[in-house]
Short mmCIF file of C-alpha atoms in Angstrom, two decimals:
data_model
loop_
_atom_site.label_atom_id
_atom_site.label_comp_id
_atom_site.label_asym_id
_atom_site.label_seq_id
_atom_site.Cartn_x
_atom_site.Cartn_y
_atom_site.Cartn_z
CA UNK P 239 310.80 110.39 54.75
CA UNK P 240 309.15 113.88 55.31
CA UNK P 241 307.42 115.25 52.63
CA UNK P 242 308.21 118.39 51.58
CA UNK P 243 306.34 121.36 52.89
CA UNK P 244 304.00 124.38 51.57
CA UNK P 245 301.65 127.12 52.53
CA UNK P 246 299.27 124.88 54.91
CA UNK P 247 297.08 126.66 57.80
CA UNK P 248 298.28 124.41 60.16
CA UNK P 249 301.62 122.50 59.20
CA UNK P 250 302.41 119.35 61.34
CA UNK P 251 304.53 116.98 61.58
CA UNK P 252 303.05 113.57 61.72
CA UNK P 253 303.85 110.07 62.88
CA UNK P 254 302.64 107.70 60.91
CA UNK P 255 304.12 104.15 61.72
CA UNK P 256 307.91 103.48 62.38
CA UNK P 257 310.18 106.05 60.94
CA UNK P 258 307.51 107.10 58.90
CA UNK P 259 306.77 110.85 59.75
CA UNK P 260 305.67 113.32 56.82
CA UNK P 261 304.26 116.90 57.19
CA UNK P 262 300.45 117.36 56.96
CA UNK P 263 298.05 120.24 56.81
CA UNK P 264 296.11 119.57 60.03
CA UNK P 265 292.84 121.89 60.58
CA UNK P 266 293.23 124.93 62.86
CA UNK P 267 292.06 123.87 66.66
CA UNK P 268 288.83 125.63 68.14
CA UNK P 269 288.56 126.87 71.77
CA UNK P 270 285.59 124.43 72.99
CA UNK P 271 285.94 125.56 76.27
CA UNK P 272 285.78 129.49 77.92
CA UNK P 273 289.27 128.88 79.17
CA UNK P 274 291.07 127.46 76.57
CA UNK P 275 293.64 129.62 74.51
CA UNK P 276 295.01 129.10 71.06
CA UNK P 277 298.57 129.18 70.43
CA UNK P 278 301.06 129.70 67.65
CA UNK P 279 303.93 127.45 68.78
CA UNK P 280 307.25 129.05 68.45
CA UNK P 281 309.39 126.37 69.35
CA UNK P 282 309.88 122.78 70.27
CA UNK P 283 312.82 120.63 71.98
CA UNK P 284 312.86 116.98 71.08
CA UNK P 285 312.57 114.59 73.94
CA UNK P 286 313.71 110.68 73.97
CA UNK P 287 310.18 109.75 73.89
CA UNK P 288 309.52 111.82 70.75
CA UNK P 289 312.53 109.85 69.27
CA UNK P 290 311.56 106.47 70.88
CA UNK P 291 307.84 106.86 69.36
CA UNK P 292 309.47 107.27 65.73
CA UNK P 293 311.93 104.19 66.14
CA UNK P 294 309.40 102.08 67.07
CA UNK P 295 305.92 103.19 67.25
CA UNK P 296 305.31 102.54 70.95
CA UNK P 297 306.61 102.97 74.49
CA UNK P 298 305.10 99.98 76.62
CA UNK P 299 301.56 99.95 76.38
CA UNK P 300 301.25 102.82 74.65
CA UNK P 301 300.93 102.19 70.75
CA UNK P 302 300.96 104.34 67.80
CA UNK P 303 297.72 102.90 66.11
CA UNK P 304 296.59 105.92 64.15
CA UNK P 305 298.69 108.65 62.70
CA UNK P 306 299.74 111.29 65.44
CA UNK P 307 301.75 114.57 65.88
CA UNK P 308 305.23 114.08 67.54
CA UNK P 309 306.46 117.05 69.97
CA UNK P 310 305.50 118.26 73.66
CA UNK P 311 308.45 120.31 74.45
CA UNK P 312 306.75 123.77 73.58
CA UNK P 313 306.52 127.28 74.12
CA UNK P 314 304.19 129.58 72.30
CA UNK P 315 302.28 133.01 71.76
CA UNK P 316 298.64 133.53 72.34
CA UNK P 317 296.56 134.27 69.42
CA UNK P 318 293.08 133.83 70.81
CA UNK P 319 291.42 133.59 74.22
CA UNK P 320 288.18 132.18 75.33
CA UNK P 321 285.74 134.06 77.11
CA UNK P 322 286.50 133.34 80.40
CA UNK P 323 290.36 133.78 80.04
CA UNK P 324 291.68 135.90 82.65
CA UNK P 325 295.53 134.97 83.30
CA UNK P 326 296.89 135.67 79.64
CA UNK P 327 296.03 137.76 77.14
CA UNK P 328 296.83 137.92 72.99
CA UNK P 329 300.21 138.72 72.16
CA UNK P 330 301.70 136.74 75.39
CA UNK P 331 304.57 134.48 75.44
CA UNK P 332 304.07 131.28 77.39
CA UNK P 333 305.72 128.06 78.29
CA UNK P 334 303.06 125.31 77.34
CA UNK P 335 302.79 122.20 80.17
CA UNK P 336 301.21 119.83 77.34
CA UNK P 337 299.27 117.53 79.85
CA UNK P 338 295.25 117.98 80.42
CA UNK P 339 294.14 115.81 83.68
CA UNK P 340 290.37 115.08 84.08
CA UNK P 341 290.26 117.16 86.90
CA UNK P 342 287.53 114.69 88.80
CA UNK P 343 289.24 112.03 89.61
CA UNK P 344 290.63 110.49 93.00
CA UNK P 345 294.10 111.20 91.77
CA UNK P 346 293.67 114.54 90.80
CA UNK P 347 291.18 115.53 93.30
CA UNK P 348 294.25 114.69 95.61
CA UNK P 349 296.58 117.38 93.68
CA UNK P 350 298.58 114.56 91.66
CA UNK P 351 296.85 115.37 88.72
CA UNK P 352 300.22 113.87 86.85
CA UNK P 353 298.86 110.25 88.07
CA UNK P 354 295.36 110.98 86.66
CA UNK P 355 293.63 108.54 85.54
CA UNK P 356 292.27 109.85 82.14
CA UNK P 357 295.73 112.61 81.21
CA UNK P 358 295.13 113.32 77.57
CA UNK P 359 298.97 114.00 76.99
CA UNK P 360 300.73 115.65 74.15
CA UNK P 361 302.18 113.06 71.68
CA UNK P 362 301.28 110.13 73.72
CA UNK P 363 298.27 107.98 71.74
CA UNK P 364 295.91 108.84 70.75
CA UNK P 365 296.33 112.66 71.59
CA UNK P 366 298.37 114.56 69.26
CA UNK P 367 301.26 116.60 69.71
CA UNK P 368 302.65 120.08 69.56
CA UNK P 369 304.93 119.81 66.52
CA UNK P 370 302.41 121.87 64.75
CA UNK P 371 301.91 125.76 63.84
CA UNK P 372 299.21 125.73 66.19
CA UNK P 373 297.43 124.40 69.60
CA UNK P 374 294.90 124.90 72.26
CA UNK P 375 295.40 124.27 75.99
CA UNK P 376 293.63 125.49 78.91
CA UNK P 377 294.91 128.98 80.52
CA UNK P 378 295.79 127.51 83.55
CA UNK P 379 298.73 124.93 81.50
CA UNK P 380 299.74 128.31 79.73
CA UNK P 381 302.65 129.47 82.12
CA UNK P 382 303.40 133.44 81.56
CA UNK P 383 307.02 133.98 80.30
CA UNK P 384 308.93 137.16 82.70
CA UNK P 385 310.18 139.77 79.91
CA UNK P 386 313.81 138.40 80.79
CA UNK P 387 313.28 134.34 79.78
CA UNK P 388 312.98 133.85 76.21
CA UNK P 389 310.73 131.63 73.94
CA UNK P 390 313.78 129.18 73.21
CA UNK P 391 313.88 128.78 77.00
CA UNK P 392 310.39 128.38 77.91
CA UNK P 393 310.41 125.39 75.47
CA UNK P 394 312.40 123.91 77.76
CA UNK P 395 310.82 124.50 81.08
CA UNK P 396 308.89 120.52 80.17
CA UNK P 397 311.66 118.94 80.96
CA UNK P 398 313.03 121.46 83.49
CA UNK P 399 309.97 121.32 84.89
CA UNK P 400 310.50 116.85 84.72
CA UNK P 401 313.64 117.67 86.93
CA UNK P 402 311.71 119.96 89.43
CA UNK P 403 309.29 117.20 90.07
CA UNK P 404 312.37 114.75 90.66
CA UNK P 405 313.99 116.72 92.92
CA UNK P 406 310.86 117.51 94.92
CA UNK P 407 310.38 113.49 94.93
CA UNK P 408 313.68 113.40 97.07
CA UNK P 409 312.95 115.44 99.47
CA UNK P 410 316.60 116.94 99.62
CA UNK P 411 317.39 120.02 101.97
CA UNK P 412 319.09 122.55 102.48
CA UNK P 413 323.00 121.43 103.05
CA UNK P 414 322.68 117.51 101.86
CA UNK P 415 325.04 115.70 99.20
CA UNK P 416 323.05 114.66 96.00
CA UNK P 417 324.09 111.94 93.57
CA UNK P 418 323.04 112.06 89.80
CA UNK P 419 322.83 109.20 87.67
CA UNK P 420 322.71 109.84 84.28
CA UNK P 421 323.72 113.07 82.27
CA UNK P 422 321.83 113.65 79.57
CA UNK P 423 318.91 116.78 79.79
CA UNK P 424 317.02 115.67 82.94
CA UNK P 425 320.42 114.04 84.39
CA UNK P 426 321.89 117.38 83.98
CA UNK P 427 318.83 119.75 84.89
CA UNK P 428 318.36 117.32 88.23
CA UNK P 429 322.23 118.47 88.77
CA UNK P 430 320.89 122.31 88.55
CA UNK P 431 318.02 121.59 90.08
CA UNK P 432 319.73 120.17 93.41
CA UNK P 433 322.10 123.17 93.41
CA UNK P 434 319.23 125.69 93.24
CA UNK P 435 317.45 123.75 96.22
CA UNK P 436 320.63 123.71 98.36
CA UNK P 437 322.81 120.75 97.70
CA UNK P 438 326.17 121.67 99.49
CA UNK P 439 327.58 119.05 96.39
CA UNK P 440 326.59 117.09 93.42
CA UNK P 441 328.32 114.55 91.54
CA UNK P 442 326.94 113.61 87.98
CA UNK P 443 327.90 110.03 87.14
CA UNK P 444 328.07 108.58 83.55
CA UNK P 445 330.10 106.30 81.25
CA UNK P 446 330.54 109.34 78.34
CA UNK P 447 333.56 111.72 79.59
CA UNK P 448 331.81 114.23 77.30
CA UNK P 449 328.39 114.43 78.99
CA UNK P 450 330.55 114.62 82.37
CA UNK P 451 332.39 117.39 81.59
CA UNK P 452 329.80 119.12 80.07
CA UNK P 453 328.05 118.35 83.78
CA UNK P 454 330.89 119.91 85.18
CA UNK P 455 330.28 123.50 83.22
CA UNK P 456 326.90 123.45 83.67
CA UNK P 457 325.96 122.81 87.49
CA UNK P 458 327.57 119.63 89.06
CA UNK P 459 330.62 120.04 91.44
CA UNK P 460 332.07 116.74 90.78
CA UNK P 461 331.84 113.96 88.28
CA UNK P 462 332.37 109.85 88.62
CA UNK P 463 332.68 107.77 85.49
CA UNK P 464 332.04 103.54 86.52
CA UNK P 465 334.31 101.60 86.20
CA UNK P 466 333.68 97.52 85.25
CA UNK P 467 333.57 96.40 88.56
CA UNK P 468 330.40 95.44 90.50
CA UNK P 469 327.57 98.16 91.41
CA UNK P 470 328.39 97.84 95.34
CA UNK P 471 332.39 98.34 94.70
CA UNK P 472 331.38 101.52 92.12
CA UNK P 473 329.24 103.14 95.12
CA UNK P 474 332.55 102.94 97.30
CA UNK P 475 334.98 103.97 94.83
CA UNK P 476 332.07 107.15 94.20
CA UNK P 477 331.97 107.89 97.85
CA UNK P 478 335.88 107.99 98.40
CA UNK P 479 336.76 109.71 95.39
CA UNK P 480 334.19 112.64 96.16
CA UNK P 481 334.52 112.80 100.11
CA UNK P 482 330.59 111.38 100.77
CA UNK P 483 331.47 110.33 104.08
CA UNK P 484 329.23 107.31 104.74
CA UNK P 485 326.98 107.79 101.81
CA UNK P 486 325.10 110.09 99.58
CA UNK P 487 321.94 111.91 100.86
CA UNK P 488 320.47 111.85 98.32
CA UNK P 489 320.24 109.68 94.59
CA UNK P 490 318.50 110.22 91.78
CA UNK P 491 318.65 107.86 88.84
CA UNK P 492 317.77 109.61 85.00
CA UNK P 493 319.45 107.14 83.17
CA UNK P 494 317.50 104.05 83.48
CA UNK P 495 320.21 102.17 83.02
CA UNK P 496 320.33 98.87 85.74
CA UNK P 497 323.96 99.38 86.73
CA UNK P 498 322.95 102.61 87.48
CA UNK P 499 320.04 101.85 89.67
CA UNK P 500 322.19 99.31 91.74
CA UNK P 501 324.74 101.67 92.21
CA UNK P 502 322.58 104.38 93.17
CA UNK P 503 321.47 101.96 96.18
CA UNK P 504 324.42 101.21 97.37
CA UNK P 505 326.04 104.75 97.77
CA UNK P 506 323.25 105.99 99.37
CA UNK P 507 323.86 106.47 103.80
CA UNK P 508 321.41 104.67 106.28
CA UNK P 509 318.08 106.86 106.30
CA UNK P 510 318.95 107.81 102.63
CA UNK P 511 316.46 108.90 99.76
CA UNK P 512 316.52 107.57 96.02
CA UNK P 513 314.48 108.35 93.35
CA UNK P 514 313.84 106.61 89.63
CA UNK P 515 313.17 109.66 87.03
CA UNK P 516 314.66 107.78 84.53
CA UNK P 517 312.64 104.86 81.97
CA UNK P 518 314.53 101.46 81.62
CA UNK P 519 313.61 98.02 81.12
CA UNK P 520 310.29 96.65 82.21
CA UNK P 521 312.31 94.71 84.91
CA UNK P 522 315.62 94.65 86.78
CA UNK P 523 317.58 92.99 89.55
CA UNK P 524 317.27 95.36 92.36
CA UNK P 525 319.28 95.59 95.72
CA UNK P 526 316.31 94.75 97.92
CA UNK P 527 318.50 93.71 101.00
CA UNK P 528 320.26 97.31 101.00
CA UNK P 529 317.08 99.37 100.15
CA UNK P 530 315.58 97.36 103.57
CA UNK P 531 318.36 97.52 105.76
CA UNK P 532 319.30 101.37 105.18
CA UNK P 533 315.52 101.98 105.42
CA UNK P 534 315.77 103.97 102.31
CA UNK P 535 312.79 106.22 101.36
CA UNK P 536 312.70 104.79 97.42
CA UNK P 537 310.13 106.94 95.14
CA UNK P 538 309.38 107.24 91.40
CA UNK P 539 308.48 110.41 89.42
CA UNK P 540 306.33 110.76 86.37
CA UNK P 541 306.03 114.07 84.76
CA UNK P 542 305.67 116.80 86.85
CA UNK P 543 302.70 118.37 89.23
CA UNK P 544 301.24 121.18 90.86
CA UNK P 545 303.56 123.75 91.28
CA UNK P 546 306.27 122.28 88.86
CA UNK P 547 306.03 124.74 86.21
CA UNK P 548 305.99 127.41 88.52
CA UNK P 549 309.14 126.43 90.05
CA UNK P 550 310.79 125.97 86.87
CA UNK P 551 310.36 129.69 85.24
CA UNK P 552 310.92 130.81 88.69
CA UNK P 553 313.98 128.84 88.69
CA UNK P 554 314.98 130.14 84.96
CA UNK P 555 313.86 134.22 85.80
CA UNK P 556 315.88 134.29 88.70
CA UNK P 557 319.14 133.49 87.05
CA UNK P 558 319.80 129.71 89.48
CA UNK P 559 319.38 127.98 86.52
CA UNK P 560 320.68 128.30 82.72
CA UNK P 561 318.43 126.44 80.33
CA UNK P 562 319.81 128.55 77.31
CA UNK P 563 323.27 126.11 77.64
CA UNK P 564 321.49 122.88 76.92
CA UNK P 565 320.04 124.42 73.84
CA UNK P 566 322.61 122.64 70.78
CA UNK P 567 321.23 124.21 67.87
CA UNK P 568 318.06 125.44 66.63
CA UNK P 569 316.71 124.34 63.21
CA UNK P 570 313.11 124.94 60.67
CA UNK P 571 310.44 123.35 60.91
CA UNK P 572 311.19 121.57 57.65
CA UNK P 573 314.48 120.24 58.74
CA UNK P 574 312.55 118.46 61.68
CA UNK P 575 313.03 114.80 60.87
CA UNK P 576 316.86 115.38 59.91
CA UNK P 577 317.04 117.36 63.97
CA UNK P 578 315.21 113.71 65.06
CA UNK P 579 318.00 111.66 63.46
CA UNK P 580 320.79 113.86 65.00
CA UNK P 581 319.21 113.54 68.80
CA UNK P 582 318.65 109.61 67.95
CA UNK P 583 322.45 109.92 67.14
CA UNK P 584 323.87 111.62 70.51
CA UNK P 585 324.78 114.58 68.04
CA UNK P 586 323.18 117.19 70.78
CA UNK P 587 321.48 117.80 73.74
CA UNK P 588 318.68 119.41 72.64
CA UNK P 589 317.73 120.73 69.56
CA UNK P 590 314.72 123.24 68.85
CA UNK P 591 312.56 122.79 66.05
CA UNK P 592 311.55 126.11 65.16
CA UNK P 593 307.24 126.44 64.73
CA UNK P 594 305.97 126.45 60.82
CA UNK P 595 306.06 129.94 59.30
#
């Protein structure tokens, strides 16, 4: 259990081992760097990793070995500036991309800094998180909030942002038909997503009527719940039920979910484009033979790159997408382990953890 908190310069909110989080005074962070900027984080959404870190300490190869701060869904205001700072200034509201690439190597000297070799990421081990009253990033992963968005919303341009980079991944134009697998947060920002980049339709697919229908408020035009049949006879029944012709453009899996992943094959046309956002098991049984003879263009997505951000408070200022709908509830800083058990739970779809008074 959390233990319960005081005055403290910097209040965090620390993962010990499994379930075992507590609140702990951390010191302050220093700008080492001209260009780095402090920040007094206002608010953070909890992501399934976040929740999947506290469950059970790791997420593949990544292992909780030493205590760490949980939280990487943030957005913040600027309390100090290096010397070199140019792009923000004190007093500014930003959304806070919570990923620091080397910068040198091949991956990011190739502008996929999100497959850099040496990331030092937010609340992946060993680098601590933003669940804390304060942080330091470089000015260049602070992203400027327009007047109009709000701090509650530019905590969610991470994962906004994760459904930018998706979408990009498919390549999908102006015009095509996009299938979502999945609806939880990404699922259902990949939905908005697609709609803001021209999808003439978009059909969320899951097995909870709730998520659907919430799909159907928030941005997709038509939804598909599986039936127990096989993944080849689900892709039909899909693309008769919502008029796909002879297949989906486009399909995006954020569910992780193997059924899923077959499906998504399988309703996809000849010349089609699929994309994995979503984390499953380690290994599945994949429809090789269709992927081949459609000569599908299959990608994954990790995070988000160069541009992402950008396109996501773009996407948010302009009015194509509303973020402020996901948004459940918003609770203190204190009550941050009870708002973990509640996501763990399916009691919302994303809760904000207010930053430590």
């Amino acid at each position: 259990m959390a233990s319960e908190t005081k005055t403290r310069e910097n209040n965090s909110f620390v993962l010990r081992g499994i379930k075992d989080v507590l609140f702990e005074d951390r010191p302050v962070p220093k700008l080492t760097g001209p260009y780095d900027v402090l920040l007094r984080v206002n608010y953070t959404g909890i992501c399934g990793s976040d929740v999947h870190y506290w469950q059970h300490g790791r997420i593949g190869h990544f292992v909780v070995n030493d205590p760490m701060v949980l939280g990487h869904e943030s957005a913040g205001t600027v309390v100090e500036v290096g010397s070199s700072v140019s792009s923000v200034q004190k007093g500014d509201r930003v959304a806070m991309e919570p990923g620091i690439p080397c910068r040198r190597c091949v991956r990011c000297k190739e502008g996929k800094y999100n497959l850099c070799f040496d990331m030092a990421f937010a609340a992946t081990p060993p680098y601590d998180g933003t669940l804390a009253k304060y942080y330091v990033l470089p000015e260049d992963f602070c992203y400027k909030l327009p007047e109009k968005v709000s701090l509650e919303e530019g905590a969610l341009m991470e994962p906004l942002a994760v459904a930018v980079h998706i979408t990009k991944q498919s390549g999908l134009k102006q015009g095509d038909t996009c299938v979502v697998f999945g609806a939880g947060p990404v699922g259902l920002l990949c939905c908005a997503v697609a709609k803001a980049f021209g999808a003439k339709k978009v059909v969320a697919v899951d097995i909870n009527r709730e998520r659907l229908d919430f799909a159907m408020s928030f941005a997709a035009d038509a939804a598909f719940e599986p039936g127990r049949v096989s993944a080849a006879e689900n892709a039909q029944n899909l693309i008769k039920h919502n008029d796909l012709g002879r297949g989906a453009d486009v399909a995006i899996d954020a569910s992780g979910a193997e059924p899923s992943v077959q499906t998504a094959i399988h309703v996809l046309r000849m010349g089609g484009s699929y994309v994995q956002g979503g984390m499953g098991r380690d290994e599945i049984t994949f429809p090789i033979m269709a992927a081949c003879t459609k000569e599908l263009t299959v990608k994954g997505s990790f995070r988000y790159g160069s541009g992402d951000y950008e396109t996501a408070v773009n996407l948010v200022s302009s009015g194509k997408v509303d973020v402020k709908k996901l948004i459940s509830r918003k609770v203190s800083f204190e009550d941050a382990e009870k708002a973990f058990e509640d996501v763990k739970n399916g009691k919302a779809i994303k809760v904000l953890i207010e930053g430590p008074k």
